[in-house]
Coordinates of C-alpha atoms in Angstrom, one line a residue:
M1 CA 206.9 -68.6 129.3
A2 CA 203.8 -69.5 127.5
P3 CA 203.9 -68.9 123.7
T4 CA 201.1 -66.4 124.1
E5 CA 203.5 -64.3 126.1
C6 CA 206.2 -64.3 123.5
V7 CA 206.9 -62.1 120.4
V8 CA 209.1 -63.2 117.6
F9 CA 210.7 -61.1 114.9
E10 CA 211.0 -62.7 111.5
D11 CA 211.7 -61.8 107.9
S12 CA 211.0 -65.1 106.2
G13 CA 207.8 -66.9 105.4
A14 CA 208.9 -70.1 107.2
G15 CA 209.8 -68.2 110.3
I16 CA 206.6 -66.2 110.4
A17 CA 204.6 -69.4 109.9
A18 CA 206.5 -71.2 112.7
G19 CA 205.9 -68.4 115.1
K20 CA 202.2 -68.3 114.3
A21 CA 201.9 -72.1 114.6
A22 CA 203.5 -71.9 118.0
G23 CA 200.9 -69.4 119.2
M24 CA 203.3 -66.5 119.4
R25 CA 202.8 -62.9 118.2
V26 CA 204.9 -62.2 115.1
V27 CA 206.5 -59.0 114.0
G28 CA 207.4 -59.2 110.3
V29 CA 210.6 -57.4 109.5
G30 CA 211.2 -56.0 106.0
P31 CA 209.3 -55.3 102.9
R32 CA 208.4 -58.9 102.0
A33 CA 207.4 -60.0 105.5
G34 CA 203.9 -58.7 105.1
L35 CA 203.2 -61.2 102.4
H36 CA 203.3 -64.0 105.0
G37 CA 200.6 -62.8 107.5
P38 CA 202.5 -61.5 110.6
D39 CA 200.6 -59.6 113.2
V40 CA 202.4 -56.4 112.4
V41 CA 205.2 -55.4 109.9
V42 CA 208.0 -52.9 110.4
P43 CA 210.5 -51.9 107.7
D44 CA 213.4 -52.6 110.1
L45 CA 214.1 -53.0 113.8
T46 CA 214.7 -49.3 114.3
R47 CA 210.9 -49.0 114.6
V48 CA 210.9 -51.3 117.7
R49 CA 211.4 -50.1 121.3
V50 CA 211.2 -52.1 124.5
E51 CA 210.1 -50.2 127.7
A52 CA 210.8 -51.6 131.2
R53 CA 207.8 -50.8 133.3
T54 CA 207.8 -50.2 137.1
D55 CA 205.8 -53.4 137.7
G56 CA 208.6 -55.5 136.2
T57 CA 206.9 -56.2 132.9
L58 CA 208.0 -55.1 129.5
R59 CA 206.0 -53.1 127.0
L60 CA 206.8 -53.4 123.3
H61 CA 206.3 -50.4 121.0
V62 CA 206.2 -51.2 117.3
G63 CA 205.6 -48.6 114.7

């Protein structure tokens, strides 16, 4: 898969920077993750849901 089709979940500055540098979307996990510039931040992974769609793709719900 192309990096633009990937999403990484990270809680560290180094991990967030690596995901962004690779061209991936980054979900920051935890209270300090937002300090490192992820695309979106969640307090924990209970706010993340993956939905299988009828066309074979996945939809990621974050919030």
